mmCIF file of C-alpha atoms in Angstrom:
data_model
loop_
_atom_site.group_PDB
_atom_site.id
_atom_site.type_symbol
_atom_site.label_atom_id
_atom_site.label_comp_id
_atom_site.label_asym_id
_atom_site.label_seq_id
_atom_site.Cartn_x
_atom_site.Cartn_y
_atom_site.Cartn_z
ATOM 1 C CA UNK A 14 96.335 147.897 95.933
ATOM 2 C CA UNK A 15 97.782 147.247 99.381
ATOM 3 C CA UNK A 16 96.663 147.817 102.966
ATOM 4 C CA UNK A 17 98.356 151.185 103.456
ATOM 5 C CA UNK A 18 96.275 153.549 105.540
ATOM 6 C CA UNK A 19 97.193 156.549 107.661
ATOM 7 C CA UNK A 20 95.747 159.536 109.423
ATOM 8 C CA UNK A 21 95.563 162.497 107.053
ATOM 9 C CA UNK A 22 97.859 164.461 109.381
ATOM 10 C CA UNK A 23 100.786 162.088 108.892
ATOM 11 C CA UNK A 24 99.987 160.308 105.611
ATOM 12 C CA UNK A 25 102.677 160.196 102.949
ATOM 13 C CA UNK A 26 102.420 159.525 99.237
ATOM 14 C CA UNK A 27 104.585 158.665 96.282
ATOM 15 C CA UNK A 28 105.898 161.960 94.979
ATOM 16 C CA UNK A 29 105.497 162.320 91.197
ATOM 17 C CA UNK A 30 108.616 162.418 89.091
ATOM 18 C CA UNK A 31 109.226 165.509 86.975
ATOM 19 C CA UNK A 32 110.879 165.421 83.573
ATOM 20 C CA UNK A 33 114.449 166.630 83.773
ATOM 21 C CA UNK A 34 114.969 169.859 81.849
ATOM 22 C CA UNK A 35 117.774 172.373 81.764
ATOM 23 C CA UNK A 36 117.409 175.337 84.143
ATOM 24 C CA UNK A 37 116.523 178.553 82.358
ATOM 25 C CA UNK A 38 117.692 182.045 83.209
ATOM 26 C CA UNK A 39 115.962 183.805 86.092
ATOM 27 C CA UNK A 40 113.479 186.372 84.777
ATOM 28 C CA UNK A 41 111.405 188.938 86.639
ATOM 29 C CA UNK A 42 107.899 189.514 85.263
ATOM 30 C CA UNK A 43 105.183 191.989 86.171
ATOM 31 C CA UNK A 44 102.122 190.393 87.775
ATOM 32 C CA UNK A 45 99.842 193.269 88.813
ATOM 33 C CA UNK A 46 97.344 192.280 91.489
ATOM 34 C CA UNK A 47 98.290 188.610 91.265
ATOM 35 C CA UNK A 48 98.888 187.499 94.844
ATOM 36 C CA UNK A 49 97.535 183.926 94.974
ATOM 37 C CA UNK A 50 98.692 180.704 93.356
ATOM 38 C CA UNK A 51 95.392 180.307 91.517
ATOM 39 C CA UNK A 52 95.553 183.831 90.116
ATOM 40 C CA UNK A 53 99.220 183.419 89.186
ATOM 41 C CA UNK A 54 98.620 180.205 87.256
ATOM 42 C CA UNK A 55 95.719 181.780 85.383
ATOM 43 C CA UNK A 56 97.618 184.999 84.649
ATOM 44 C CA UNK A 57 100.667 183.203 83.211
ATOM 45 C CA UNK A 58 98.653 180.334 81.701
ATOM 46 C CA UNK A 59 100.685 177.676 83.494
ATOM 47 C CA UNK A 60 99.710 174.754 85.746
ATOM 48 C CA UNK A 61 99.856 175.333 89.489
ATOM 49 C CA UNK A 62 102.489 172.591 89.659
ATOM 50 C CA UNK A 63 104.858 175.008 87.901
ATOM 51 C CA UNK A 64 104.681 177.500 90.770
ATOM 52 C CA UNK A 65 106.262 177.648 94.217
ATOM 53 C CA UNK A 66 104.161 178.545 97.236
ATOM 54 C CA UNK A 67 105.675 180.515 100.120
ATOM 55 C CA UNK A 68 104.284 179.950 103.616
ATOM 56 C CA UNK A 69 105.419 182.093 106.536
ATOM 57 C CA UNK A 70 104.944 180.704 110.052
ATOM 58 C CA UNK A 71 106.219 181.343 113.556
ATOM 59 C CA UNK A 72 106.955 178.305 115.722
ATOM 60 C CA UNK A 73 107.205 178.180 119.489
ATOM 61 C CA UNK A 74 110.265 176.040 120.184
ATOM 62 C CA UNK A 75 112.168 175.094 123.315
ATOM 63 C CA UNK A 76 115.086 177.379 124.081
ATOM 64 C CA UNK A 77 116.601 176.513 127.442
ATOM 65 C CA UNK A 78 115.820 175.010 130.822
ATOM 66 C CA UNK A 79 115.688 177.236 133.882
ATOM 67 C CA UNK A 80 117.144 176.305 137.257
ATOM 68 C CA UNK A 81 113.694 175.380 138.579
ATOM 69 C CA UNK A 82 113.250 172.825 135.798
ATOM 70 C CA UNK A 83 110.860 174.898 133.714
ATOM 71 C CA UNK A 84 111.516 175.085 129.991
ATOM 72 C CA UNK A 85 111.844 178.464 128.320
ATOM 73 C CA UNK A 86 110.598 178.883 124.778
ATOM 74 C CA UNK A 87 111.231 181.302 121.958
ATOM 75 C CA UNK A 88 109.625 182.227 118.666
ATOM 76 C CA UNK A 89 111.311 180.893 115.546
ATOM 77 C CA UNK A 90 110.411 182.340 112.142
ATOM 78 C CA UNK A 91 109.860 179.521 109.654
ATOM 79 C CA UNK A 92 109.751 179.951 105.894
ATOM 80 C CA UNK A 93 108.301 176.887 104.151
ATOM 81 C CA UNK A 94 108.264 176.378 100.389
ATOM 82 C CA UNK A 95 106.015 173.831 98.687
ATOM 83 C CA UNK A 96 104.946 173.356 95.111
ATOM 84 C CA UNK A 97 101.905 175.392 94.134
ATOM 85 C CA UNK A 98 99.666 172.373 93.550
ATOM 86 C CA UNK A 99 100.376 171.016 97.031
ATOM 87 C CA UNK A 100 99.176 172.000 100.499
ATOM 88 C CA UNK A 101 101.408 172.407 103.519
ATOM 89 C CA UNK A 102 100.861 169.790 106.219
ATOM 90 C CA UNK A 103 101.301 171.759 109.429
ATOM 91 C CA UNK A 104 101.597 168.601 111.514
ATOM 92 C CA UNK A 105 104.633 167.487 109.526
ATOM 93 C CA UNK A 106 106.136 170.956 109.867
ATOM 94 C CA UNK A 107 105.463 171.042 113.607
ATOM 95 C CA UNK A 108 106.998 167.606 114.126
ATOM 96 C CA UNK A 109 110.075 168.452 112.080
ATOM 97 C CA UNK A 110 110.684 171.551 114.191
ATOM 98 C CA UNK A 111 109.757 169.787 117.457
ATOM 99 C CA UNK A 112 107.621 172.857 118.038
ATOM 100 C CA UNK A 113 104.953 173.265 120.672
ATOM 101 C CA UNK A 114 102.697 175.173 118.316
ATOM 102 C CA UNK A 115 102.608 177.138 115.068
ATOM 103 C CA UNK A 116 100.942 180.375 114.084
ATOM 104 C CA UNK A 117 100.871 182.371 110.847
ATOM 105 C CA UNK A 118 103.461 185.131 110.691
ATOM 106 C CA UNK A 119 102.206 188.691 110.711
ATOM 107 C CA UNK A 120 102.702 191.080 107.807
ATOM 108 C CA UNK A 121 105.295 193.018 109.804
ATOM 109 C CA UNK A 122 107.195 189.828 110.666
ATOM 110 C CA UNK A 123 107.224 188.783 107.009
ATOM 111 C CA UNK A 124 108.470 192.138 105.800
ATOM 112 C CA UNK A 125 111.128 192.203 108.525
ATOM 113 C CA UNK A 126 113.004 189.389 106.737
ATOM 114 C CA UNK A 127 112.750 191.110 103.362
ATOM 115 C CA UNK A 128 109.798 189.146 102.004
ATOM 116 C CA UNK A 129 106.487 190.441 100.702
ATOM 117 C CA UNK A 130 103.148 188.752 101.541
ATOM 118 C CA UNK A 131 101.517 187.375 98.402
ATOM 119 C CA UNK A 132 104.745 187.756 96.435
ATOM 120 C CA UNK A 133 107.212 185.856 98.611
ATOM 121 C CA UNK A 134 110.114 183.598 97.735
ATOM 122 C CA UNK A 135 113.425 182.636 99.362
ATOM 123 C CA UNK A 136 115.401 184.753 96.893
ATOM 124 C CA UNK A 137 117.015 187.717 98.604
ATOM 125 C CA UNK A 138 115.497 187.312 102.073
ATOM 126 C CA UNK A 139 117.460 187.766 105.308
ATOM 127 C CA UNK A 140 118.384 184.218 106.312
ATOM 128 C CA UNK A 141 119.984 185.117 109.642
ATOM 129 C CA UNK A 142 116.830 184.824 111.746
ATOM 130 C CA UNK A 143 114.822 182.205 109.863
ATOM 131 C CA UNK A 144 114.674 178.492 109.226
ATOM 132 C CA UNK A 145 114.056 177.794 105.541
ATOM 133 C CA UNK A 146 112.324 174.465 104.977
ATOM 134 C CA UNK A 147 111.577 173.082 101.524
ATOM 135 C CA UNK A 148 109.361 170.182 100.542
ATOM 136 C CA UNK A 149 111.287 167.391 98.844
ATOM 137 C CA UNK A 150 109.351 167.900 95.598
ATOM 138 C CA UNK A 151 110.946 171.306 95.076
ATOM 139 C CA UNK A 152 114.559 170.272 94.290
ATOM 140 C CA UNK A 153 113.332 168.064 91.440
ATOM 141 C CA UNK A 154 110.926 170.660 90.020
ATOM 142 C CA UNK A 155 112.848 172.965 87.669
ATOM 143 C CA UNK A 156 111.984 176.436 86.399
ATOM 144 C CA UNK A 157 109.227 177.285 88.859
ATOM 145 C CA UNK A 158 107.496 180.640 89.178
ATOM 146 C CA UNK A 159 107.905 182.253 92.602
ATOM 147 C CA UNK A 160 107.476 185.666 94.147
ATOM 148 C CA UNK A 161 110.029 188.426 93.633
ATOM 149 C CA UNK A 162 109.498 189.781 97.171
ATOM 150 C CA UNK A 163 107.996 192.961 95.812
ATOM 151 C CA UNK A 164 104.406 193.858 95.095
ATOM 152 C CA UNK A 165 103.130 193.005 91.596
ATOM 153 C CA UNK A 166 106.222 191.022 90.566
ATOM 154 C CA UNK A 167 107.281 187.382 90.287
ATOM 155 C CA UNK A 168 110.336 185.463 89.126
ATOM 156 C CA UNK A 169 110.155 182.878 86.365
ATOM 157 C CA UNK A 170 112.589 179.964 86.166
ATOM 158 C CA UNK A 171 113.407 179.737 89.862
ATOM 159 C CA UNK A 172 115.601 176.695 90.497
ATOM 160 C CA UNK A 173 116.515 175.154 93.822
ATOM 161 C CA UNK A 174 120.264 174.855 94.327
ATOM 162 C CA UNK A 175 121.097 177.650 91.928
ATOM 163 C CA UNK A 176 118.896 180.456 93.230
ATOM 164 C CA UNK A 177 118.591 179.384 96.868
ATOM 165 C CA UNK A 178 119.162 176.472 99.223
ATOM 166 C CA UNK A 179 117.256 175.366 102.299
ATOM 167 C CA UNK A 180 118.181 174.547 105.857
ATOM 168 C CA UNK A 181 116.041 171.418 105.626
ATOM 169 C CA UNK A 182 114.572 169.459 102.707
ATOM 170 C CA UNK A 183 111.876 166.998 103.759
ATOM 171 C CA UNK A 184 108.296 165.857 103.192
ATOM 172 C CA UNK A 185 106.102 168.818 104.146
ATOM 173 C CA UNK A 186 102.953 168.431 102.086
ATOM 174 C CA UNK A 187 99.582 166.839 102.745
ATOM 175 C CA UNK A 188 98.549 163.640 101.012
ATOM 176 C CA UNK A 189 95.291 163.971 99.094
ATOM 177 C CA UNK A 190 92.862 161.712 97.280
ATOM 178 C CA UNK A 191 94.328 160.575 93.975
ATOM 179 C CA UNK A 192 97.961 160.835 95.064
ATOM 180 C CA UNK A 193 99.995 157.668 94.612
ATOM 181 C CA UNK A 194 100.191 155.196 97.489
ATOM 182 C CA UNK A 195 103.747 155.238 98.915
ATOM 183 C CA UNK A 196 103.804 151.427 98.961
ATOM 184 C CA UNK A 197 102.042 150.156 95.838
ATOM 185 C CA UNK A 198 101.488 153.267 93.714
ATOM 186 C CA UNK A 199 97.707 152.905 93.453
ATOM 187 C CA UNK A 200 95.628 156.086 93.875
ATOM 188 C CA UNK A 201 94.907 156.957 97.496
ATOM 189 C CA UNK A 202 91.293 157.234 98.628
ATOM 190 C CA UNK A 203 90.052 159.567 101.345
ATOM 191 C CA UNK A 204 87.560 157.880 103.644
ATOM 192 C CA UNK A 205 85.942 158.741 106.944
ATOM 193 C CA UNK A 206 87.581 157.311 110.009
ATOM 194 C CA UNK A 207 87.324 157.338 113.780
ATOM 195 C CA UNK A 208 90.404 157.749 115.938
ATOM 196 C CA UNK A 209 89.746 154.990 118.458
ATOM 197 C CA UNK A 210 93.344 154.810 119.666
ATOM 198 C CA UNK A 211 96.500 156.827 119.526
ATOM 199 C CA UNK A 212 100.155 156.852 120.467
ATOM 200 C CA UNK A 213 101.961 160.058 121.322
ATOM 201 C CA UNK A 214 105.691 160.454 121.717
ATOM 202 C CA UNK A 215 105.950 162.951 124.567
ATOM 203 C CA UNK A 216 109.736 162.882 124.742
ATOM 204 C CA UNK A 217 111.170 164.749 127.715
ATOM 205 C CA UNK A 218 108.783 167.711 127.637
ATOM 206 C CA UNK A 219 106.974 166.838 130.852
ATOM 207 C CA UNK A 220 109.748 164.927 132.604
ATOM 208 C CA UNK A 221 112.044 167.955 132.381
ATOM 209 C CA UNK A 222 109.349 170.210 133.798
ATOM 210 C CA UNK A 223 108.622 167.767 136.636
ATOM 211 C CA UNK A 224 112.230 166.832 137.308
ATOM 212 C CA UNK A 225 111.515 163.154 136.602
ATOM 213 C CA UNK A 226 114.869 161.507 135.931
ATOM 214 C CA UNK A 227 116.632 158.158 135.919
ATOM 215 C CA UNK A 228 120.257 157.095 136.393
ATOM 216 C CA UNK A 229 122.032 155.315 133.554
ATOM 217 C CA UNK A 230 124.669 152.586 133.936
ATOM 218 C CA UNK A 231 127.286 155.276 134.569
ATOM 219 C CA UNK A 232 125.280 156.902 137.318
ATOM 220 C CA UNK A 233 124.426 159.945 135.212
ATOM 221 C CA UNK A 234 120.988 161.534 135.496
ATOM 222 C CA UNK A 235 118.732 161.890 132.450
ATOM 223 C CA UNK A 236 115.110 162.996 131.991
ATOM 224 C CA UNK A 237 112.680 160.133 131.456
ATOM 225 C CA UNK A 238 111.505 159.705 127.857
ATOM 226 C CA UNK A 239 107.733 159.477 127.969
ATOM 227 C CA UNK A 240 105.012 158.098 125.733
ATOM 228 C CA UNK A 241 101.240 158.059 125.855
ATOM 229 C CA UNK A 242 99.136 155.142 124.664
ATOM 230 C CA UNK A 243 95.363 155.328 124.749
ATOM 231 C CA UNK A 244 92.185 153.707 123.510
ATOM 232 C CA UNK A 245 88.980 155.718 123.531
ATOM 233 C CA UNK A 246 86.339 153.257 124.676
ATOM 234 C CA UNK A 247 83.502 155.670 123.914
ATOM 235 C CA UNK A 248 84.768 156.279 120.388
ATOM 236 C CA UNK A 249 85.298 152.562 119.903
ATOM 237 C CA UNK A 250 81.687 151.784 120.806
ATOM 238 C CA UNK A 251 80.434 154.519 118.471
ATOM 239 C CA UNK A 252 82.602 153.171 115.652
ATOM 240 C CA UNK A 253 81.304 149.629 116.109
ATOM 241 C CA UNK A 254 77.700 150.820 116.039
ATOM 242 C CA UNK A 255 78.365 152.843 112.881
ATOM 243 C CA UNK A 256 79.546 149.698 111.095
ATOM 244 C CA UNK A 257 77.111 147.181 112.608
ATOM 245 C CA UNK A 258 73.542 148.372 112.252
ATOM 246 C CA UNK A 259 70.487 148.307 110.032
ATOM 247 C CA UNK A 260 67.274 150.290 109.750
ATOM 248 C CA UNK A 261 65.961 148.641 112.923
ATOM 249 C CA UNK A 262 68.876 149.346 115.228
ATOM 250 C CA UNK A 263 72.233 148.049 116.419
ATOM 251 C CA UNK A 264 73.665 144.638 115.491
ATOM 252 C CA UNK A 265 76.246 144.034 118.198
ATOM 253 C CA UNK A 266 79.112 141.648 117.427
ATOM 254 C CA UNK A 267 78.990 139.083 120.205
ATOM 255 C CA UNK A 268 82.582 139.886 121.173
ATOM 256 C CA UNK A 269 81.602 143.259 122.656
ATOM 257 C CA UNK A 270 77.832 142.952 123.062
ATOM 258 C CA UNK A 271 76.558 144.078 126.479
ATOM 259 C CA UNK A 272 74.626 140.778 126.677
ATOM 260 C CA UNK A 273 74.709 137.543 124.706
ATOM 261 C CA UNK A 274 70.979 136.858 124.873
ATOM 262 C CA UNK A 275 67.814 138.922 125.143
ATOM 263 C CA UNK A 276 65.059 136.868 126.727
ATOM 264 C CA UNK A 277 61.631 138.243 125.802
ATOM 265 C CA UNK A 278 58.699 137.033 127.864
ATOM 266 C CA UNK A 279 55.223 137.325 126.330
ATOM 267 C CA UNK A 280 53.552 136.484 129.627
ATOM 268 C CA UNK A 281 50.317 138.128 130.727
ATOM 269 C CA UNK A 282 48.575 138.121 134.095
ATOM 270 C CA UNK A 283 46.577 135.158 132.780
ATOM 271 C CA UNK A 284 49.670 133.077 131.857
ATOM 272 C CA UNK A 285 51.728 132.548 135.017
ATOM 273 C CA UNK A 286 53.167 129.393 133.461
ATOM 274 C CA UNK A 287 54.923 131.543 130.825
ATOM 275 C CA UNK A 288 56.386 133.761 133.548
ATOM 276 C CA UNK A 289 57.620 130.736 135.500
ATOM 277 C CA UNK A 290 59.166 129.171 132.388
ATOM 278 C CA UNK A 291 60.895 132.403 131.378
ATOM 279 C CA UNK A 292 62.344 132.907 134.847
ATOM 280 C CA UNK A 293 63.662 129.340 134.875
ATOM 281 C CA UNK A 294 65.256 129.855 131.451
ATOM 282 C CA UNK A 295 66.825 133.062 132.719
ATOM 283 C CA UNK A 296 68.376 131.202 135.639
ATOM 284 C CA UNK A 297 69.534 128.238 133.521
ATOM 285 C CA UNK A 298 71.184 130.408 130.859
ATOM 286 C CA UNK A 299 72.990 132.501 133.439
ATOM 287 C CA UNK A 300 74.170 129.369 135.237
ATOM 288 C CA UNK A 301 75.682 128.227 131.924
ATOM 289 C CA UNK A 302 77.752 131.420 131.755
ATOM 290 C CA UNK A 303 75.608 133.281 129.244
ATOM 291 C CA UNK A 304 74.858 136.946 129.874
ATOM 292 C CA UNK A 305 71.113 137.525 129.595
ATOM 293 C CA UNK A 306 68.929 140.626 129.426
ATOM 294 C CA UNK A 307 65.428 139.671 130.589
ATOM 295 C CA UNK A 308 62.509 141.702 129.223
ATOM 296 C CA UNK A 309 59.515 141.025 131.468
ATOM 297 C CA UNK A 310 57.811 144.384 130.924
ATOM 298 C CA UNK A 311 54.065 144.657 130.617
ATOM 299 C CA UNK A 312 54.208 145.689 126.949
ATOM 300 C CA UNK A 313 52.806 144.438 123.666
ATOM 301 C CA UNK A 314 54.851 141.844 121.794
ATOM 302 C CA UNK A 315 55.513 144.234 118.898
ATOM 303 C CA UNK A 316 56.988 146.848 121.212
ATOM 304 C CA UNK A 317 59.284 144.292 122.811
ATOM 305 C CA UNK A 318 60.438 142.931 119.452
ATOM 306 C CA UNK A 319 61.165 146.419 118.127
ATOM 307 C CA UNK A 320 63.108 147.274 121.263
ATOM 308 C CA UNK A 321 65.072 144.036 120.985
ATOM 309 C CA UNK A 322 66.098 144.901 117.425
ATOM 310 C CA UNK A 323 66.966 148.441 118.488
ATOM 311 C CA UNK A 324 69.220 147.239 121.323
ATOM 312 C CA UNK A 325 70.807 144.676 119.009
ATOM 313 C CA UNK A 326 71.636 141.862 121.437
ATOM 314 C CA UNK A 327 73.040 139.017 119.254
ATOM 315 C CA UNK A 328 70.457 136.354 120.187
ATOM 316 C CA UNK A 329 66.783 136.854 121.016
ATOM 317 C CA UNK A 330 64.690 134.190 122.736
ATOM 318 C CA UNK A 331 60.910 134.563 122.743
ATOM 319 C CA UNK A 332 58.922 132.716 125.402
ATOM 320 C CA UNK A 333 55.164 132.525 124.781
ATOM 321 C CA UNK A 334 52.207 130.306 125.555
ATOM 322 C CA UNK A 335 51.993 128.775 122.073
ATOM 323 C CA UNK A 336 55.666 127.823 122.042
ATOM 324 C CA UNK A 337 55.491 126.267 125.479
ATOM 325 C CA UNK A 338 52.550 124.111 124.396
ATOM 326 C CA UNK A 339 54.670 122.887 121.467
ATOM 327 C CA UNK A 340 57.718 122.403 123.695
ATOM 328 C CA UNK A 341 59.874 124.979 121.890
ATOM 329 C CA UNK A 342 61.308 128.472 122.228
ATOM 330 C CA UNK A 343 61.845 130.760 119.233
ATOM 331 C CA UNK A 344 65.385 132.064 118.723
ATOM 332 C CA UNK A 345 66.322 134.891 116.343
ATOM 333 C CA UNK A 346 69.889 135.798 115.352
ATOM 334 C CA UNK A 347 70.114 139.580 115.169
ATOM 335 C CA UNK A 348 73.037 139.601 112.710
ATOM 336 C CA UNK A 349 71.308 137.517 110.040
ATOM 337 C CA UNK A 350 67.630 137.861 110.963
ATOM 338 C CA UNK A 351 67.253 134.067 110.848
ATOM 339 C CA UNK A 352 64.741 132.481 113.223
ATOM 340 C CA UNK A 353 64.582 128.898 114.480
ATOM 341 C CA UNK A 354 62.944 126.860 117.217
ATOM 342 C CA UNK A 355 64.834 125.187 120.057
ATOM 343 C CA UNK A 356 63.296 122.284 122.019
ATOM 344 C CA UNK A 357 62.867 123.193 125.675
ATOM 345 C CA UNK A 358 64.974 120.249 126.838
ATOM 346 C CA UNK A 359 67.846 121.441 124.612
ATOM 347 C CA UNK A 360 67.570 125.145 125.407
ATOM 348 C CA UNK A 361 70.962 125.792 126.981
ATOM 349 C CA UNK A 362 72.851 123.646 124.471
ATOM 350 C CA UNK A 363 71.029 125.228 121.533
ATOM 351 C CA UNK A 364 71.653 128.784 122.693
ATOM 352 C CA UNK A 365 75.290 128.010 123.487
ATOM 353 C CA UNK A 366 75.741 126.552 119.990
ATOM 354 C CA UNK A 367 74.264 129.706 118.448
ATOM 355 C CA UNK A 368 76.562 131.869 120.566
ATOM 356 C CA UNK A 369 79.558 129.753 119.499
ATOM 357 C CA UNK A 370 78.541 130.261 115.863
ATOM 358 C CA UNK A 371 78.558 134.023 116.393
ATOM 359 C CA UNK A 372 82.034 133.820 117.915
ATOM 360 C CA UNK A 373 83.199 131.694 114.978
ATOM 361 C CA UNK A 374 81.888 134.332 112.570
ATOM 362 C CA UNK A 375 83.839 137.053 114.383
ATOM 363 C CA UNK A 376 87.028 134.971 114.342
ATOM 364 C CA UNK A 377 86.677 134.213 110.635
ATOM 365 C CA UNK A 378 86.297 137.915 109.872
ATOM 366 C CA UNK A 379 89.416 138.690 111.896
ATOM 367 C CA UNK A 380 91.379 136.077 109.952
ATOM 368 C CA UNK A 381 90.136 137.486 106.647
ATOM 369 C CA UNK A 382 91.221 140.990 107.675
ATOM 370 C CA UNK A 383 94.626 139.711 108.773
ATOM 371 C CA UNK A 384 95.207 137.925 105.466
ATOM 372 C CA UNK A 385 93.804 140.659 103.219
#
């Protein structure tokens, strides 16, 4: 397996090869009430891969530019043909047409080109007003069953090139789990993902409308070609939390944690020395460049510890009377759950070393991902 991964909308896959067989004679067969691929395959006792699926769409495409810079559009009837065991990927179709949007064709629009909904095929339709687009699996799939463009009838042994040809042959179908990886051939897996960033090619759509132009080396004016590049910070945070948590709360990687250290004071009104020590630690850690969240609330220790785990700050320091008497502060690493004691006179150095270890862990993971 390799590292291929892609958004479902644009993912490709290795198209299966079909055994080469001689084309058979075109034959019309009666198929009463059979107007879906599933019903057709069951009626004729054939696999869905031996059928051709007709999809009728209307695309809004750019037509011309008016004097005021606005772009006029028109409707373009699109007839797409894919193999019956595949699903049309509308994003691929939209991109191929450079269309603004797609919509399903109406029954009247379909019949206007000589096709019949539920029994459609490219054979015999009026090609003058349509764009016929065929998935690249179709030319290599011989003797398919397709509609006869009349109710209750289909054609057997429909062959691309002999019975019809397309305006465009290209990848039009959606990749699905189990399809072959386009790079290594291993089965693709479908997994959940979060779109934390994206790149859009805007082309000249907006620059034409706004009259935004540039002059080339010959002094000729052209519309600016635009692109959009974005990172969704909110989505990114949500994605990190989804992957770095346990039953107690968040486990922030130190690289993006809101704080490096959570300082928990267990002081009470009767222990002003604990308060003074915690406040001094807070100042010393901040002076060393560490970002510290100081919990000095009047709450029970258990509540504070639970809240610390919930917030997920990478390092937790606990300052209490017993530890001060022993000259130590307890430190817990949120990622591993490991606890240790740091001598008071080595506090800043000990915490900094623990923070450096967390950074080293992040860097090692990044290297592993890069080399995988």
